[in-house]
Amino acid sequence: MSSRRIAVSLDAVVLAVTDETPRVLVTEVPGEPPGLPSGPLDVDDDATLERGLRRYVWEQTGLELGYVEQLYTFGDRDRAPDASTVRRLSVGYLALTGETTPTPGTRWLDVHDLLPWEDHRDGAPAILDEVQDALTTWADGHEDRQQRRALTFGPPWDGIRALERYELLYGAGLVAERFHDDHQDPPALPKSTAMRGDHRRILATAVGRIRGKLTYRPVIFELVTEPFTLLELQRTVEALSGVGLHKQNFRRLVLGSGLVEGTGETRSAGTGRPAQLFHYRPEVQLERPRPGLGQPYR
Amino acid sequence: MSSRRIAVSLDAVVLAVTDETPRVLVTEVPGEPPGLPSGPLDVDDDATLERGLRRYVWEQTGLELGYVEQLYTFGDRDRAPDASTVRRLSVGYLALTGETTPTPGTRWLDVHDLLPWEDHRDGAPAILDEVQDALTTWADGHEDRQQRRALTFGPPWDGIRALERYELLYGAGLVAERFHDDHQDPPALPKSTAMRGDHRRILATAVGRIRGKLTYRPVIFELVTEPFTLLELQRTVEALSGVGLHKQNFRRLVLGSGLVEGTGETRSAGTGRPAQLFHYRPEVQLERPRPGLGQPYR
DNA sequence: CCCCTTATGCTCGTCGTGAGCATAAATGGT
DNA sequence: ACCATTTATGCTCACGACGAGCATAAGGGG
């Protein structure tokens, strides 16, 4: 087997939700766009890829990860710098955690600043029109492009296709990352925060993945602090899924799912009737085949 | 970045369905268990990982792949040979195709010979009892093991958890691969065909993935030859999903899904009323958010 | 005590799904 | 020609899940 000039990096998309906002943990380097916590696979010391990843996140952000899941391995030669001297592979991971105070050099960014077209909690966001217009221009006269645009940006909107959307925007030259190597002035782009390398692509992969997983695995409970009210749970789901939900139906669904159990307690949030507090029931996994929050249920 | 002693291999799980049997394409080397088509990433010539994969499958089996999807990257140090001199990563892919005549040195194996506990088309297979017994013994007195067993092997049976099941069996020492390095006599195991290296693990990943994907993407049409009858389509789904389906309901579902369109023609299969022939309607992807075959719908 | 706000309970109509019964259209045998 | 058998296809029924709202409960602040 060829073993020359391959470098493998481990990259973590660490997600949390606070103040009804989905956030991703990034490291800051002066003069560079924010990046994901990441580092090269230590061939000798990291017995598993995941172990190495946990180590980097710990070293770079002081965070001890809980839930971790591999996302995808990126290895396109032409989307990495230095392609002529080293072949870079990047193994992306998704991690879920409660938000913590960032250590120096790290920060939590609003995911919707990075992928603003993904936030549909109050209907389609304003920036989506801008994006659609730009894509329409881009697709003009190209049957296949029009089709890809219709498929990824809908209607109907499909939250799960976050990666396809980012890739389409990248291909259409509508995100700043596309122009980093060229050092040329990028044309006017829909406003969104760029990331280092192709980290935003990994983020988009993570967003799509978590949206899918929410429906059939109880991963949401990695993100809420116990005990929680049903509204807190709902807002957390909405922040990640990017769509607004019907309150009473969400209640019905969650209560009927066996996912949670009320503590007798209630908590008052200033105004309004105090809400009952709940905690997660891990036993649900033994009782039901795919415990999750089901389909979008607007 | 460290670039010493890393070797990346690309491994393909090429699936086809013929005679209502799911099959996987393997290469045969005298004196060794069958293996997946695979080879090392060519750092210079393969611009993308997928391109390299297609090249290997072509070189080793003469097959030109259509649908290809990345599965997972395996990199545990302790599950690869030669761990002390080279760190091996393996990027697994799933490919779907119609079955072809194998070239010399290659063969199509019945997936259910490799993962016999996965075939529930006629109810739970006999071997499952054997597996369950062995797992019960293994889990005896270990709360956590009993729980993992219940979670992965049910009831209820969840076809999607094929990888978790294989991993559990591996961990419990119930598959032959576990003992390759030790050169010790493996204890009596439930009978199943082993594969080279950890290729059977990659296969299990592929089986779980395709089962999930069937429900929300029209991938099944990569596997049937057009035109097809609805029963052929159903048998193909059943072969992959590993469960039997209700004929009339399958019909209703498929017809109502917009996935297919009848050609006026019919085809007689010897005995019985001739069946109408259908072909896939790719436009469905533009009309519906997640065109697929939905939940199990027994 | 009235108003505002959030929590919670409940109802309705619709639609998707699991299970069968019933009919249609071939084939092969007598 | 008729019948038994086999596969295809049509249709019904009961039930539960889901989308949408209306209504009530329980707090806080004037």
XYZ file of C-alpha atoms (C1' of nucleotides) in Angstrom:
656
model
C 0.000 0.000 0.000
C 1.090 3.494 -0.754
C 1.908 5.329 2.440
C 3.640 8.429 1.149
C 2.410 11.893 1.756
C -0.947 11.187 3.283
C -2.056 13.352 6.166
C -5.253 12.595 8.019
C -6.910 15.268 10.066
C -9.732 14.773 12.543
C -12.288 17.558 12.584
C -15.049 18.042 15.128
C -18.365 19.792 14.717
C -19.303 20.351 18.340
C -22.906 21.497 18.604
C -24.824 22.978 21.496
C -28.069 24.904 21.806
C -28.445 27.888 24.096
C -30.959 30.720 24.040
C -32.820 28.849 21.335
C -29.782 29.230 19.092
C -27.776 26.381 17.611
C -24.076 26.958 18.139
C -20.873 25.417 16.958
C -17.581 25.488 18.789
C -14.715 27.087 16.844
C -11.134 27.991 17.400
C -9.896 31.432 16.544
C -6.568 32.246 14.988
C -5.770 35.923 14.395
C -6.097 36.832 10.765
C -7.892 33.650 9.797
C -11.517 32.649 9.567
C -12.800 30.565 12.482
C -12.171 26.843 12.239
C -13.335 23.620 13.787
C -11.267 22.012 16.516
C -9.053 19.625 14.637
C -5.668 18.007 14.393
C -3.735 15.290 12.646
C -4.306 11.665 13.526
C -1.559 10.559 15.875
C -0.573 7.283 14.325
C 1.073 5.943 17.426
C -0.978 7.211 20.311
C -4.574 7.325 19.097
C -5.855 3.777 19.169
C -9.063 4.856 17.459
C -9.935 7.846 15.347
C -12.579 8.890 17.803
C -10.122 8.812 20.649
C -7.837 11.169 18.762
C -10.699 13.480 18.069
C -11.668 13.651 21.734
C -8.088 14.421 22.577
C -7.922 17.383 20.185
C -11.164 18.866 21.346
C -9.952 18.558 24.892
C -6.582 20.118 24.129
C -7.922 22.935 22.013
C -11.113 23.845 23.819
C -10.988 22.228 27.242
C -14.193 20.378 26.508
C -14.736 16.729 27.460
C -17.021 15.329 24.767
C -19.953 13.024 25.386
C -21.883 11.936 22.315
C -19.663 11.605 19.258
C -20.457 10.206 15.823
C -18.453 10.001 12.624
C -19.845 12.017 9.741
C -17.863 11.644 6.583
C -14.363 11.491 5.200
C -13.404 14.225 2.795
C -10.542 13.642 0.459
C -10.969 15.612 -2.738
C -7.540 16.602 -3.893
C -8.668 19.875 -5.359
C -10.436 21.184 -2.321
C -7.445 21.124 -0.018
C -4.479 23.484 0.108
C -0.988 22.140 -0.576
C -2.440 19.525 -2.839
C 0.808 19.142 -4.706
C 2.917 18.118 -1.722
C 0.592 16.337 0.686
C -2.664 14.500 0.160
C -4.989 15.587 2.929
C -7.866 13.496 4.159
C -10.216 14.879 6.723
C -12.462 12.737 8.879
C -15.356 14.804 10.161
C -17.189 14.101 13.400
C -20.341 15.355 15.022
C -20.402 15.894 18.781
C -23.275 17.074 20.955
C -22.885 18.788 24.276
C -24.339 21.391 26.563
C -22.831 24.823 26.010
C -19.891 25.700 28.204
C -17.918 28.824 28.829
C -15.394 29.021 26.024
C -11.730 28.955 26.888
C -9.445 31.634 25.426
C -9.007 31.203 21.706
C -12.323 29.416 21.296
C -15.834 30.642 20.747
C -19.375 29.470 20.103
C -20.725 30.713 16.782
C -24.369 30.829 15.788
C -24.812 28.115 13.192
C -27.301 30.322 11.405
C -24.660 32.994 10.880
C -22.674 30.381 9.024
C -25.598 28.812 7.161
C -28.248 31.522 7.304
C -30.454 29.991 4.623
C -31.090 27.049 6.950
C -33.183 28.864 9.548
C -36.857 28.454 8.666
C -38.334 28.683 12.140
C -40.229 31.826 11.213
C -40.863 30.823 7.644
C -38.324 31.131 4.863
C -35.584 33.582 5.874
C -35.086 36.774 3.923
C -31.666 35.731 2.714
C -33.168 32.744 0.976
C -34.698 34.982 -1.679
C -31.289 36.435 -2.331
C -29.789 32.971 -2.618
C -32.575 31.776 -4.860
C -32.135 34.762 -7.137
C -28.424 34.155 -7.426
C -29.059 30.490 -8.137
C -31.645 31.293 -10.748
C -29.108 33.419 -12.565
C -26.514 30.698 -12.213
C -28.896 28.044 -13.514
C -30.205 30.120 -16.395
C -30.243 28.007 -19.498
C -28.881 24.913 -17.724
C -31.541 22.268 -17.308
C -29.421 20.230 -14.893
C -28.632 23.212 -12.702
C -32.251 24.194 -12.430
C -33.048 20.682 -11.397
C -30.376 20.574 -8.713
C -31.595 23.885 -7.388
C -35.186 22.698 -7.244
C -34.115 19.488 -5.573
C -32.023 21.043 -2.838
C -33.722 24.362 -2.148
C -37.254 23.144 -2.766
C -40.073 23.710 -2.445
C -40.820 21.758 -0.480
C -38.051 22.597 1.951
C -36.194 19.546 3.243
C -34.080 20.371 6.262
C -32.004 17.271 5.888
C -30.407 18.439 2.638
C -28.172 20.997 4.301
C -25.013 19.539 2.784
C -26.441 19.390 -0.710
C -27.383 23.025 -0.399
C -23.944 24.083 0.730
C -22.311 22.071 -2.005
C -24.565 23.648 -4.571
C -23.719 27.124 -3.324
C -20.046 26.234 -3.371
C -20.325 24.950 -6.905
C -22.209 28.062 -7.941
C -19.493 30.260 -6.466
C -21.826 31.760 -3.891
C -19.760 31.164 -0.765
C -16.510 32.890 0.034
C -14.536 29.682 0.564
C -14.617 29.070 -3.132
C -12.302 31.993 -3.747
C -9.703 31.583 -1.046
C -7.055 30.038 -3.226
C -7.523 32.376 -6.115
C -6.970 35.522 -4.065
C -9.372 37.136 -6.415
C -12.196 39.376 -5.361
C -15.232 37.228 -4.852
C -18.336 38.676 -6.466
C -21.171 39.919 -4.272
C -22.323 36.951 -2.227
C -25.294 36.368 0.031
C -23.975 37.398 3.422
C -22.768 34.541 5.591
C -19.746 33.873 7.777
C -17.033 31.766 6.160
C -14.859 29.198 7.885
C -11.331 27.970 7.541
C -10.596 25.425 4.805
C -13.686 23.447 4.005
C -14.898 23.386 7.561
C -18.201 24.916 6.612
C -18.814 21.923 4.423
C -18.276 19.655 7.393
C -20.625 21.808 9.424
C -23.311 21.482 6.762
C -22.838 17.720 6.849
C -23.338 17.789 10.595
C -26.477 19.882 10.373
C -28.051 17.538 7.865
C -27.095 14.525 9.906
C -28.435 15.766 13.223
C -31.701 16.771 11.572
C -32.180 13.277 10.299
C -31.125 11.610 13.483
C -33.494 13.606 15.657
C -36.409 11.817 14.079
C -35.378 8.310 15.030
C -32.890 8.523 17.897
C -33.173 10.327 21.214
C -30.086 12.454 20.574
C -31.842 15.652 21.521
C -31.330 14.777 25.167
C -27.595 15.217 24.748
C -28.340 18.893 24.273
C -30.824 19.875 26.954
C -29.937 20.168 30.617
C -32.120 18.199 32.979
C -34.650 18.841 34.186
C -36.275 20.647 31.284
C -39.703 21.907 30.343
C -41.391 20.682 27.193
C -41.074 24.127 25.675
C -37.335 24.128 26.244
C -37.180 20.759 24.572
C -39.236 22.042 21.673
C -37.112 25.142 21.210
C -34.000 23.002 21.171
C -35.443 20.763 18.493
C -36.532 23.773 16.489
C -33.114 25.378 16.726
C -31.510 22.318 15.213
C -34.163 21.257 12.757
C -34.593 24.823 11.579
C -38.375 24.647 11.448
C -41.094 25.816 13.812
C -43.359 23.264 15.456
C -46.921 23.189 16.694
C -46.771 23.373 20.452
C -49.689 21.195 21.467
C -48.823 18.531 18.955
C -45.203 18.503 19.996
C -46.403 17.950 23.544
C -48.664 15.136 22.547
C -45.928 13.486 20.557
C -43.251 13.718 23.218
C -45.522 12.619 26.022
C -46.818 9.717 23.974
C -43.353 8.645 22.920
C -42.234 7.460 26.312
C -39.107 9.560 25.915
C -39.683 11.648 29.010
C -41.102 11.384 32.468
C -42.396 14.222 34.585
C -40.720 14.997 37.843
C -43.480 16.305 40.069
C -41.847 19.724 40.036
C -42.666 22.833 38.095
C -40.659 25.864 37.152
C -41.893 29.376 36.687
C -40.342 31.372 33.849
C -41.312 34.813 35.124
C -44.599 35.230 33.374
C -47.216 32.642 32.547
C -48.250 29.430 34.151
C -45.314 27.435 35.521
C -44.323 24.462 33.394
C -43.847 20.953 34.601
C -40.294 19.655 34.579
C -39.275 16.462 32.832
C -36.301 14.240 32.472
C -35.241 11.753 29.835
C -36.180 8.096 30.206
C -33.293 6.061 28.742
C -35.306 2.863 29.119
C -37.336 3.935 26.123
C -34.628 2.509 23.929
C -35.459 -0.954 25.132
C -39.166 -0.487 24.681
C -39.457 1.009 21.222
C -37.585 0.319 18.007
C -36.661 3.861 16.963
C -37.304 6.294 19.736
C -37.188 9.775 18.345
C -39.299 12.729 17.484
C -40.671 11.388 14.245
C -41.285 13.372 11.139
C -41.240 17.177 10.980
C -44.826 17.452 12.425
C -45.181 21.129 11.676
C 0.718 17.110 10.178
C 1.987 13.632 10.673
C 2.270 11.849 7.383
C 4.297 8.811 8.330
C 3.071 5.319 7.969
C -0.528 5.930 7.096
C -2.086 3.748 4.452
C -5.596 4.411 3.228
C -7.519 1.683 1.500
C -10.759 2.090 -0.406
C -13.209 -0.787 0.015
C -16.370 -1.340 -1.982
C -19.499 -3.187 -0.976
C -21.078 -3.775 -4.368
C -24.633 -5.023 -3.962
C -27.010 -6.560 -6.448
C -30.212 -8.570 -6.169
C -30.914 -11.568 -8.367
C -33.310 -14.453 -7.849
C -34.678 -12.635 -4.831
C -31.275 -12.930 -3.196
C -29.105 -10.034 -2.105
C -25.553 -10.512 -3.313
C -22.224 -8.890 -2.735
C -19.328 -8.861 -5.144
C -16.119 -10.369 -3.760
C -12.670 -11.184 -4.986
C -11.204 -14.587 -4.376
C -7.626 -15.295 -3.469
C -6.626 -18.946 -3.048
C -6.246 -19.859 0.597
C -7.918 -16.735 1.877
C -11.466 -15.819 2.774
C -13.342 -13.787 0.163
C -12.770 -10.050 0.296
C -14.288 -6.866 -1.003
C -12.800 -5.201 -4.062
C -10.342 -2.748 -2.608
C -7.015 -1.042 -2.991
C -4.864 1.738 -1.611
C -5.686 5.344 -2.371
C -3.457 6.523 -5.179
C -2.306 9.826 -3.817
C -1.299 11.202 -7.170
C -3.812 9.864 -9.624
C -7.108 9.658 -7.768
C -8.466 13.168 -7.595
C -11.283 12.008 -5.341
C -11.662 8.991 -3.110
C -14.683 7.863 -5.039
C -12.788 8.004 -8.278
C -10.129 5.722 -6.845
C -12.772 3.332 -5.657
C -14.372 3.122 -9.076
C -10.995 2.443 -10.574
C -10.308 -0.482 -8.257
C -13.667 -2.070 -8.804
C -13.144 -1.733 -12.518
C -9.648 -3.195 -12.396
C -10.497 -6.050 -10.075
C -13.943 -7.037 -11.266
C -14.483 -5.425 -14.645
C -17.550 -3.677 -13.326
C -18.371 -0.052 -14.141
C -20.153 1.294 -11.077
C -23.211 3.521 -11.158
C -24.578 4.555 -7.778
C -21.834 4.953 -5.178
C -22.033 6.326 -1.645
C -19.477 6.594 1.123
C -20.252 4.550 4.214
C -17.730 4.978 6.954
C -14.048 5.254 7.676
C -12.586 2.553 9.858
C -9.351 3.215 11.626
C -9.135 1.260 14.849
C -5.539 0.365 15.347
C -6.281 -2.934 16.971
C -8.545 -4.301 14.308
C -6.026 -4.178 11.499
C -3.058 -6.444 10.823
C 0.443 -4.995 10.854
C -0.638 -2.423 13.368
C 2.884 -1.940 14.586
C 4.394 -0.862 11.272
C 1.601 0.865 9.349
C -1.557 2.596 10.472
C -4.313 1.443 8.180
C -7.422 3.439 7.491
C -10.156 1.979 5.403
C -12.825 4.053 3.705
C -15.846 1.890 2.977
C -18.265 2.531 0.120
C -21.626 1.180 -0.904
C -22.363 0.646 -4.582
C -25.550 -0.621 -6.193
C -25.733 -2.332 -9.547
C -27.504 -4.980 -11.522
C -25.832 -8.355 -11.263
C -23.331 -9.165 -13.966
C -21.409 -12.252 -14.958
C -18.420 -12.349 -12.662
C -14.976 -12.202 -14.196
C -12.391 -14.796 -13.181
C -11.285 -14.350 -9.611
C -14.516 -12.650 -8.591
C -17.840 -13.970 -7.411
C -21.225 -12.893 -6.124
C -21.905 -14.169 -2.609
C -25.296 -14.383 -0.959
C -25.321 -11.690 1.681
C -27.380 -13.962 3.886
C -24.623 -16.550 3.914
C -22.396 -13.884 5.379
C -24.974 -12.383 7.754
C -27.522 -15.185 8.093
C -29.240 -13.701 11.141
C -30.360 -10.788 8.987
C -32.853 -12.668 6.809
C -36.319 -12.348 8.360
C -38.383 -12.625 5.215
C -40.001 -15.817 6.463
C -39.988 -14.828 10.082
C -36.974 -15.066 12.343
C -34.402 -17.433 10.837
C -33.461 -20.624 12.639
C -29.907 -19.471 13.213
C -31.145 -16.525 15.205
C -32.091 -18.811 18.096
C -28.587 -20.147 18.102
C -27.155 -16.644 18.119
C -29.512 -15.526 20.847
C -28.570 -18.505 22.996
C -24.894 -17.781 22.603
C -25.491 -14.129 23.423
C -27.526 -15.013 26.474
C -24.654 -17.062 27.785
C -22.241 -14.263 26.982
C -24.411 -11.684 28.689
C -25.109 -13.783 31.758
C -24.630 -11.664 34.829
C -23.715 -8.544 32.849
C -26.467 -5.978 32.930
C -24.897 -3.881 30.182
C -24.446 -6.837 27.846
C -28.037 -7.932 28.253
C -29.093 -4.445 27.403
C -26.968 -4.255 24.277
C -28.315 -7.611 23.192
C -31.897 -6.524 23.708
C -31.248 -3.275 21.877
C -29.661 -4.783 18.807
C -31.358 -8.153 18.422
C -34.743 -7.045 19.676
C -37.552 -7.688 19.876
C -38.707 -5.754 18.092
C -36.411 -6.513 15.182
C -34.911 -3.423 13.597
C -33.361 -4.192 10.238
C -31.338 -1.024 10.243
C -29.147 -2.146 13.126
C -27.176 -4.647 11.075
C -23.847 -3.102 11.977
C -24.604 -2.960 15.681
C -25.491 -6.637 15.539
C -22.286 -7.608 13.793
C -20.237 -5.548 16.199
C -21.936 -7.176 19.125
C -21.238 -10.637 17.735
C -17.644 -9.644 17.103
C -17.310 -8.354 20.624
C -18.885 -11.507 21.987
C -16.432 -13.637 20.035
C -19.145 -15.216 17.923
C -17.710 -14.567 14.472
C -14.610 -16.198 13.090
C -12.861 -12.935 12.211
C -12.289 -12.316 15.861
C -9.806 -15.181 16.048
C -7.765 -14.704 12.898
C -4.819 -13.069 14.571
C -4.716 -15.371 17.537
C -4.439 -18.535 15.460
C -6.334 -20.185 18.239
C -9.213 -22.529 17.727
C -12.360 -20.463 17.714
C -15.102 -21.978 19.838
C -18.222 -23.327 18.171
C -19.797 -20.405 16.354
C -23.130 -19.914 14.671
C -22.431 -20.921 11.105
C -21.728 -18.049 8.763
C -19.185 -17.303 6.056
C -16.292 -15.112 7.152
C -14.548 -12.491 5.057
C -11.032 -11.150 4.768
C -9.888 -8.580 7.330
C -12.836 -6.694 8.687
C -14.683 -6.668 5.407
C -17.704 -8.283 6.953
C -17.993 -5.314 9.220
C -18.068 -3.033 6.206
C -20.693 -5.259 4.649
C -22.849 -5.001 7.757
C -22.501 -1.229 7.596
C -23.680 -1.322 4.003
C -26.675 -3.502 4.796
C -27.813 -1.196 7.563
C -27.334 1.834 5.382
C -29.235 0.558 2.382
C -32.104 -0.533 4.598
C -32.439 2.947 5.960
C -32.036 4.629 2.626
C -34.700 2.569 0.920
C -37.313 4.278 3.019
C -36.562 7.813 1.914
C -34.654 7.668 -1.370
C -35.495 5.850 -4.589
C -32.296 3.813 -4.526
C -34.113 0.557 -5.141
C -34.312 1.449 -8.811
C -30.558 1.113 -9.099
C -31.094 -2.588 -8.530
C -34.025 -3.629 -10.684
C -33.829 -3.902 -14.448
C -36.463 -1.995 -16.345
C -39.156 -2.690 -17.054
C -40.170 -4.537 -13.914
C -43.321 -5.890 -12.353
C -44.412 -4.706 -8.950
C -43.729 -8.144 -7.523
C -40.173 -8.041 -8.784
C -39.777 -4.673 -7.156
C -41.233 -6.001 -3.931
C -38.982 -9.056 -3.898
C -35.975 -6.832 -4.433
C -36.949 -4.633 -1.520
C -37.563 -7.664 0.633
C -34.215 -9.179 -0.233
C -32.424 -6.074 0.969
C -34.603 -5.084 3.875
C -34.711 -8.648 5.095
C -38.402 -8.594 5.935
C -41.483 -9.843 4.107
C -44.071 -7.343 2.951
C -47.820 -7.370 2.403
C -48.365 -7.542 -1.314
C -51.467 -5.439 -1.750
C -50.202 -2.755 0.575
C -46.857 -2.626 -1.142
C -48.716 -2.108 -4.386
C -50.826 0.639 -2.987
C -47.819 2.357 -1.529
C -45.686 2.201 -4.648
C -48.471 3.242 -6.962
C -49.425 6.103 -4.704
C -45.856 7.265 -4.315
C -45.424 8.481 -7.845
C -42.228 6.460 -8.062
C -43.322 4.357 -11.002
C -45.379 4.595 -14.115
C -46.981 1.720 -15.970
C -45.908 0.995 -19.485
C -49.001 -0.371 -21.178
C -47.293 -3.762 -21.462
C -47.659 -6.874 -19.422
C -45.420 -9.853 -18.888
C -46.453 -13.409 -18.230
C -44.346 -15.361 -15.738
C -45.457 -18.836 -16.820
C -48.379 -19.339 -14.533
C -50.852 -16.812 -13.223
C -52.251 -13.606 -14.573
C -49.660 -11.545 -16.424
C -48.364 -8.555 -14.504
C -48.211 -5.035 -15.762
C -44.758 -3.648 -16.385
C -43.511 -0.442 -14.853
C -40.587 1.852 -15.043
C -39.112 4.369 -12.663
C -40.199 7.993 -12.819
C -37.142 10.109 -11.942
C -39.281 13.247 -11.905
C -40.687 12.108 -8.583
C -37.645 13.616 -6.936
C -38.775 17.051 -7.961
C -42.324 16.488 -6.804
C -41.895 14.977 -3.353
C -39.477 15.735 -0.567
C -38.290 12.233 0.275
C -39.384 9.776 -2.331
C -38.927 6.287 -0.986
C -40.772 3.280 0.214
C -41.542 4.565 3.668
C -41.552 2.542 6.802
C -41.437 -1.259 6.910
C -45.237 -1.591 6.189
C -45.371 -5.278 6.830
C -60.226 41.677 40.061
C -58.936 42.147 35.101
C -55.503 41.332 31.592
C -51.664 39.094 29.672
C -48.863 35.111 29.188
C -47.584 30.392 29.064
C -49.063 25.558 30.076
C -52.108 21.933 29.271
C -56.283 19.289 27.868
C -59.214 17.857 24.293
C -61.748 17.508 19.865
C -62.182 17.009 14.812
C -61.302 15.791 10.318
C -57.959 13.633 7.324
C -54.842 10.437 5.895
C -51.666 6.590 6.136
C -51.292 1.781 7.223
C -52.224 -3.148 8.587
C -55.218 -6.924 7.248
C -58.231 -9.224 4.506
C -61.946 -10.370 1.133
C -63.093 -10.485 -3.600
C -62.413 -10.435 -8.534
C -59.652 -10.782 -12.871
C -56.738 -13.148 -16.052
C -53.570 -16.457 -17.182
C -51.994 -21.780 -17.405
C -52.490 -26.732 -17.385
C -55.109 -30.825 -16.893
C -59.297 -33.651 -17.878
C -65.313 -26.402 -22.675
C -64.655 -26.588 -17.689
C -62.142 -26.503 -13.505
C -58.403 -26.017 -10.257
C -54.525 -23.319 -9.460
C -51.763 -19.342 -9.527
C -50.617 -14.557 -9.699
C -52.378 -9.730 -10.351
C -55.298 -6.203 -8.995
C -59.227 -3.676 -6.768
C -61.449 -2.340 -2.684
C -63.108 -2.094 2.136
C -62.671 -1.494 7.044
C -60.813 -0.380 11.416
C -57.459 2.190 13.813
C -54.037 5.159 14.968
C -51.038 9.173 13.802
C -51.057 13.872 12.606
C -52.272 18.790 11.463
C -55.119 22.498 13.304
C -57.629 24.775 16.557
C -60.644 25.848 20.587
C -60.892 25.974 25.488
C -59.328 25.951 30.179
C -55.772 26.325 33.934
C -52.390 28.784 36.539
C -49.135 32.054 37.117
C -47.625 37.524 37.324
C -48.567 42.531 37.073
C -51.461 46.451 36.923
